[in-house]
Short mmCIF file of C-alpha atoms and ligand atoms in Angstrom, two decimals:
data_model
loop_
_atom_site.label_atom_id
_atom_site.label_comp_id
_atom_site.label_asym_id
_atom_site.label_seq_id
_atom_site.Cartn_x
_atom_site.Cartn_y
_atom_site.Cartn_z
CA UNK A 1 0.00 0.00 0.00
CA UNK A 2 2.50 2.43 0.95
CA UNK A 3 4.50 1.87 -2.37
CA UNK A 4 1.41 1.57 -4.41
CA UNK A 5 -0.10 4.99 -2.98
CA UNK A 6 3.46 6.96 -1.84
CA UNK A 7 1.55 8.00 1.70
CA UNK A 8 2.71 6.61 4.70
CA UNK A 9 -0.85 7.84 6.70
CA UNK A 10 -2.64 6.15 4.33
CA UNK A 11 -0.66 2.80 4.97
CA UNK A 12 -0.80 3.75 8.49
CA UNK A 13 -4.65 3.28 7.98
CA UNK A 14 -4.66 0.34 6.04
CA UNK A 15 -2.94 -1.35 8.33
CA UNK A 16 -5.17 -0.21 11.84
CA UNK A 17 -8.23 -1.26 9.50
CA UNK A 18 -6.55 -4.98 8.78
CA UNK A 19 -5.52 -5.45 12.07
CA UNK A 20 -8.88 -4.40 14.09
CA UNK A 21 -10.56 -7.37 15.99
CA UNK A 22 -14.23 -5.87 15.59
CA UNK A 23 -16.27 -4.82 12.42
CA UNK A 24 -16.74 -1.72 14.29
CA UNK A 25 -13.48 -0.54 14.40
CA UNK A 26 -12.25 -1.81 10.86
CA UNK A 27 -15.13 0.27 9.83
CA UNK A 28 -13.79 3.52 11.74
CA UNK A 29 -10.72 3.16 9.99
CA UNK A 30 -12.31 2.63 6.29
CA UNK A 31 -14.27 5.20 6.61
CA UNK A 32 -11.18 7.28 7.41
CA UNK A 33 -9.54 5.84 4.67
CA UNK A 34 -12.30 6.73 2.46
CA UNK A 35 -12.54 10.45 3.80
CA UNK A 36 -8.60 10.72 3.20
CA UNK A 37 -7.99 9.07 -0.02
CA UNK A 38 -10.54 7.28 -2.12
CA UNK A 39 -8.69 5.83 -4.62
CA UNK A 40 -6.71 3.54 -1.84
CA UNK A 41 -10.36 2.81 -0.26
CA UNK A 42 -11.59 1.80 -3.43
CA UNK A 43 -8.20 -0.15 -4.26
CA UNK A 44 -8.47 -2.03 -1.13
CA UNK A 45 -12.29 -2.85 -1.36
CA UNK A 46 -12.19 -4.33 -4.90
CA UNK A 47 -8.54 -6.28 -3.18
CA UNK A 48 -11.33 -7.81 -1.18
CA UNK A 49 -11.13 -7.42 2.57
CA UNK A 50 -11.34 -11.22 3.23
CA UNK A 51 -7.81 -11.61 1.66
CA UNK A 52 -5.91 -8.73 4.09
CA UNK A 53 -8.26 -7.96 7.17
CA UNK A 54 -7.92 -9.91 10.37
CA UNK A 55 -11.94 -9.33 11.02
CA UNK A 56 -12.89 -10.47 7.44
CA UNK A 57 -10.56 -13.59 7.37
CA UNK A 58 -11.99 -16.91 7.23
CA UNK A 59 -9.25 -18.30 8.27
CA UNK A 60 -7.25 -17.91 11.38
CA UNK A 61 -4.27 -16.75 8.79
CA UNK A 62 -3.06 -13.65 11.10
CA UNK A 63 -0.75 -13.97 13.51
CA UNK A 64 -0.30 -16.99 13.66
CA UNK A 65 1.47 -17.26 10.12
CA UNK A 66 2.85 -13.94 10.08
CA UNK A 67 6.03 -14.50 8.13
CA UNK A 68 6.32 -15.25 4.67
CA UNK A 69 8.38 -18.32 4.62
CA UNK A 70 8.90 -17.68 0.46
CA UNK A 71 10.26 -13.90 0.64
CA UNK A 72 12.38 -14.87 3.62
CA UNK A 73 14.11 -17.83 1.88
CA UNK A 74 14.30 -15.80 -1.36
CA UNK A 75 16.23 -13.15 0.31
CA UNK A 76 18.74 -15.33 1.79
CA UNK A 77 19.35 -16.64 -1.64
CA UNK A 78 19.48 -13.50 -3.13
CA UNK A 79 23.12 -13.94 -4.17
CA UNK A 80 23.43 -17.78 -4.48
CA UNK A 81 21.25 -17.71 -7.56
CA UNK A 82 24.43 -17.30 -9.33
CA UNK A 83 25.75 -20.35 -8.63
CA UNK A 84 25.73 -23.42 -10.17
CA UNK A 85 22.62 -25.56 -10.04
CA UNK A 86 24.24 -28.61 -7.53
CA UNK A 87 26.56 -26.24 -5.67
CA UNK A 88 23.14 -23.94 -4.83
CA UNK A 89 21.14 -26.97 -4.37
CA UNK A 90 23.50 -28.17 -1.46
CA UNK A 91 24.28 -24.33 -0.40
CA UNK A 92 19.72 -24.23 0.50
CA UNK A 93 20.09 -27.64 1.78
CA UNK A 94 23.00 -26.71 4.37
CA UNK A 95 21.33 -23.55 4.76
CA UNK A 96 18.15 -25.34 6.24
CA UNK A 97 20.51 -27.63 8.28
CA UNK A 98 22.02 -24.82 10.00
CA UNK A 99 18.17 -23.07 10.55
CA UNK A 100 16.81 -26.17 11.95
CA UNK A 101 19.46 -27.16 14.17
CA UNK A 102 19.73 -23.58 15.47
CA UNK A 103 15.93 -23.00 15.99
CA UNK A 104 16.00 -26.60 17.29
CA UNK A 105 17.99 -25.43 19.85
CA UNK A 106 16.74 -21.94 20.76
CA UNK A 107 13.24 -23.93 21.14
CA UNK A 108 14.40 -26.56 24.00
CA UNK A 109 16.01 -23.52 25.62
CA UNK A 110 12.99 -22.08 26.36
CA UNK A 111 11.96 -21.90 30.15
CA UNK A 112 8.52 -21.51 29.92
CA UNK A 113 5.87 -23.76 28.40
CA UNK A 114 4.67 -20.85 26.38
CA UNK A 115 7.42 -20.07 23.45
CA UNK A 116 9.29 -16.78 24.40
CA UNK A 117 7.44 -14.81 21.73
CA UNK A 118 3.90 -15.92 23.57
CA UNK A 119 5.58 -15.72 27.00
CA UNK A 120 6.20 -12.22 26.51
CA UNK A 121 2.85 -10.96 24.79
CA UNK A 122 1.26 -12.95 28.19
CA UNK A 123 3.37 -10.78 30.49
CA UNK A 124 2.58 -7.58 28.77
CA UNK A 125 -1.23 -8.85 29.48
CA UNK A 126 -0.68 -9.93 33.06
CA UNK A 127 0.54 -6.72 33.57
CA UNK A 128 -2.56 -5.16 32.55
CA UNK A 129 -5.14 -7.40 34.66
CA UNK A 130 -4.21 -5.35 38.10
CA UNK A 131 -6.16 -2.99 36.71
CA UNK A 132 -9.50 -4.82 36.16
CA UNK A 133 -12.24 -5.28 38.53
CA UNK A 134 -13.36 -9.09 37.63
CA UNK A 135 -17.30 -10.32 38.34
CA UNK A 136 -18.33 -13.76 38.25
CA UNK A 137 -21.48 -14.50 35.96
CA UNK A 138 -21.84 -18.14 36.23
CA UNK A 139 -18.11 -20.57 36.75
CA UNK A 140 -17.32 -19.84 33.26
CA UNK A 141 -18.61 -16.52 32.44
CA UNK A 142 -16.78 -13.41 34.23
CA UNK A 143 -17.65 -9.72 33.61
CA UNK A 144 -14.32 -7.47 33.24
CA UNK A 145 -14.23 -3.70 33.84
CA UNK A 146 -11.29 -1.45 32.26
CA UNK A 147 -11.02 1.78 32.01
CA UNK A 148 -15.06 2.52 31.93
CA UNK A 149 -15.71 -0.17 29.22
CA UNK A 150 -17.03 -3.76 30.38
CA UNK A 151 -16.29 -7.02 28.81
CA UNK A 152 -17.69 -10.58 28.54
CA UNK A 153 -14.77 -13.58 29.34
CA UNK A 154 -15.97 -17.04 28.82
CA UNK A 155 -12.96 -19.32 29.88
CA UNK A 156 -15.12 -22.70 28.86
CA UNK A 157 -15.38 -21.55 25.30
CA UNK A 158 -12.17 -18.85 25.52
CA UNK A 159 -14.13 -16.50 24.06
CA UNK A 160 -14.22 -12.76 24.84
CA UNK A 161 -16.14 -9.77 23.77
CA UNK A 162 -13.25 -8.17 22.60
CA UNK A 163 -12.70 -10.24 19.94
CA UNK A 164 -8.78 -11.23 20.38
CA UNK A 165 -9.23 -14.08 22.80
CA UNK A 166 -11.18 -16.29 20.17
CA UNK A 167 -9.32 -14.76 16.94
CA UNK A 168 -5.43 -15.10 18.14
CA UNK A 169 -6.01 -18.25 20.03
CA UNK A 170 -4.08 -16.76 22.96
CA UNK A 171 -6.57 -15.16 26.02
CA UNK A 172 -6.12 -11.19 26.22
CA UNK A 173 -5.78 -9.58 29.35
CA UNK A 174 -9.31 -9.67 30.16
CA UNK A 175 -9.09 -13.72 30.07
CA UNK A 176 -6.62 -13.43 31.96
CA UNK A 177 -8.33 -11.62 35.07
CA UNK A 178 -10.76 -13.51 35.03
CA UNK A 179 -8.85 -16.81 34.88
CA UNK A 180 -6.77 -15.25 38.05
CA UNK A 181 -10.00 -14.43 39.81
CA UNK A 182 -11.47 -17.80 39.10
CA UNK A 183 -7.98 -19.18 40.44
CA UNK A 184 -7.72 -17.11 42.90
CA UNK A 185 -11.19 -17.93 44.76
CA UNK A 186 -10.53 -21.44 44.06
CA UNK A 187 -7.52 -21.19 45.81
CA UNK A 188 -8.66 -19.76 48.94
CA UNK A 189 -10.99 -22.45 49.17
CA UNK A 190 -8.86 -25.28 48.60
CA UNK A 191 -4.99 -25.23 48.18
CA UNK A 192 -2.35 -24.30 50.81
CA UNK A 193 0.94 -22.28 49.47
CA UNK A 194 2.69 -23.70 46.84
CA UNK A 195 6.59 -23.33 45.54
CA UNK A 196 6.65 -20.56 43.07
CA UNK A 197 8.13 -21.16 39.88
CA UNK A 198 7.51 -18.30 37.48
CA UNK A 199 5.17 -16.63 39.35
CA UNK A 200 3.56 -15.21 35.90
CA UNK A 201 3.34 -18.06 33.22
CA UNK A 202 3.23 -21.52 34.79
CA UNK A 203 2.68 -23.31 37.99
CA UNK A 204 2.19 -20.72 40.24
CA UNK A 205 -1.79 -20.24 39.78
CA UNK A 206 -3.60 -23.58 40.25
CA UNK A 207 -5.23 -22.96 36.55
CA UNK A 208 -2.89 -24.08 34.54
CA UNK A 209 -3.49 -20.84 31.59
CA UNK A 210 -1.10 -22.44 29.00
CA UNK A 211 -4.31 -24.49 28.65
CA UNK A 212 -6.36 -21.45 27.30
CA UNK A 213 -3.41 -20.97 24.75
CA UNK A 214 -3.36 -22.61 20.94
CA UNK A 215 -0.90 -25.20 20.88
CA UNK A 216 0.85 -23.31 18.01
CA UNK A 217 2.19 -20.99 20.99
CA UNK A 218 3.82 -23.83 23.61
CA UNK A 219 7.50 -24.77 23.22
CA UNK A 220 6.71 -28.47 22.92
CA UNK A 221 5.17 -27.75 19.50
CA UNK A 222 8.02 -25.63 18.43
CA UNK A 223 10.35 -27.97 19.39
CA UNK A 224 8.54 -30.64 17.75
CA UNK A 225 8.44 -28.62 14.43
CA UNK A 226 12.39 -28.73 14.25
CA UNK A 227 12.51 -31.98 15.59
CA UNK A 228 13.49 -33.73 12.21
CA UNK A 229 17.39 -32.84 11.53
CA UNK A 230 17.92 -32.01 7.52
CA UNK A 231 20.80 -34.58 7.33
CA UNK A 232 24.15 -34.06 4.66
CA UNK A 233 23.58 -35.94 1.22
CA UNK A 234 27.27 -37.07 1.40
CA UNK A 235 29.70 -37.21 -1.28
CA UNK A 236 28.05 -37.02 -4.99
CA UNK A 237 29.96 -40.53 -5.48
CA UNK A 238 28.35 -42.46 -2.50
CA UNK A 239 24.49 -42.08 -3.98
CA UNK A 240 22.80 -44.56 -5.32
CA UNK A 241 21.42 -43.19 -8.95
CA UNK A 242 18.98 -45.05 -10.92
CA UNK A 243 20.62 -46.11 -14.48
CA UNK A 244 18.44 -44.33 -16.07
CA UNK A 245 18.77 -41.55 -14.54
CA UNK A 246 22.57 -41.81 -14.34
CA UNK A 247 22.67 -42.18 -18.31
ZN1 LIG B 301 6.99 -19.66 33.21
ZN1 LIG B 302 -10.82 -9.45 25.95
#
């Protein structure tokens, strides 16, 4: 957008409008967009809002893929293309070697059982939740207040009213308090003090939260993802080549 258009406030838009959780505020920002430049407003309708905002998505594509795997792998390459084809064939193949043993590694490193990316978004969120006065509705179903503005938390179905609890997978702050209230007032009732380990992520609260996070954010699933080494093809004159092939 910003290349297409040469205005950085009119990127600036696009991008608030594709990353809004509710219809209502994607539509806020179109309707800015269409007040400051119509030509981008019209460009991104007919784009089709489906295919670049987070609201409009039918599938759970933000976020949770948010690198391109292609562009990133094309860049890396961008001056092995020169050389020849078997030399760059093994120069991608040691290439993912070296990434997969490396993010291997950095994954069983972790501490948490979030990955340090999630761990960290969590904290930020934690952080938050002092702030909120939590009401139970039913054992599920807590009312959240922030800042004058009240939201809906259902842990059973990790849904929220604000949208990102159900749409990233991962519970937002209001989930959050209300998971630590429901923790908390089952705690008083029941267990005793416990060792703290991290006193935000883990073991420390008797609800275990990791379990109201996507399994694309926990280490074990990272880990698992590199878990498959890219092993060296050996020397050229060690493979086995079909005849025909060979000929
Ligand atoms: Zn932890
Ligand atoms: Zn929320």
């Amino acid at each position: 957008m910003k290349k297409r258009f040469h205005r950085k406030d009119v990127a600036d838009i696009m991008d608030n409008a594709a990353r809004s959780y509710s219809e209502i505020h994607y539509d806020r920002h179109m309707e800015e967009l269409r007040r400051l430049h119509k030509g981008a407003y019209d460009y991104a309708i007919d784009a089709g809002p489906h295919k670049w905002s987070r609201v409009h998505c039918p599938q759970r594509r933000y976020r949770l893929m948010t690198t391109n795997v292609v562009e990133c792998i094309n860049l890396c390459l961008k001056f092995a293309w020169q050389l020849p084809l078997m030399t760059l064939a093994e120069f991608i193949r040691n290439m993912l070697q070296k990434w997969f043993h490396d993010r291997h590694t950095n994954a069983r490193s972790m501490r948490h059982r979030l990955t340090d990316v999630a761990h960290l978004v969590i904290l930020k969120r934690v952080k938050k939740c002092g702030y909120m006065t939590v009401n139970a509705v039913d054992w599920n179903i807590f009312s959240v207040r922030h800042k004058g503005k009240l939201w809906t938390v259902d842990l059973a179905r990790k849904t929220c009213t604000c949208n990102k609890f159900q749409m990233d997978f991962l519970p937002c702050s209001h989930a959050l308090a209300a998971a630590r209230y429901m923790t908390l007032s089952i705690y008083r009732f029941i267990v005793a003090k416990r060792e703290s380990h991290c006193f935000h992520c883990c073991r420390e609260w008797n609800l275990d939260f990791t379990s109201l996070c996507a399994d694309y954010y926990k280490r074990e699933t990272l880990i698992d993802a590199y878990s498959v080494p890219i092993m060296p093809v050996g020397h050229p004159s060690s493979w086995v080549v079909p005849f025909d092939i060979a000929a």
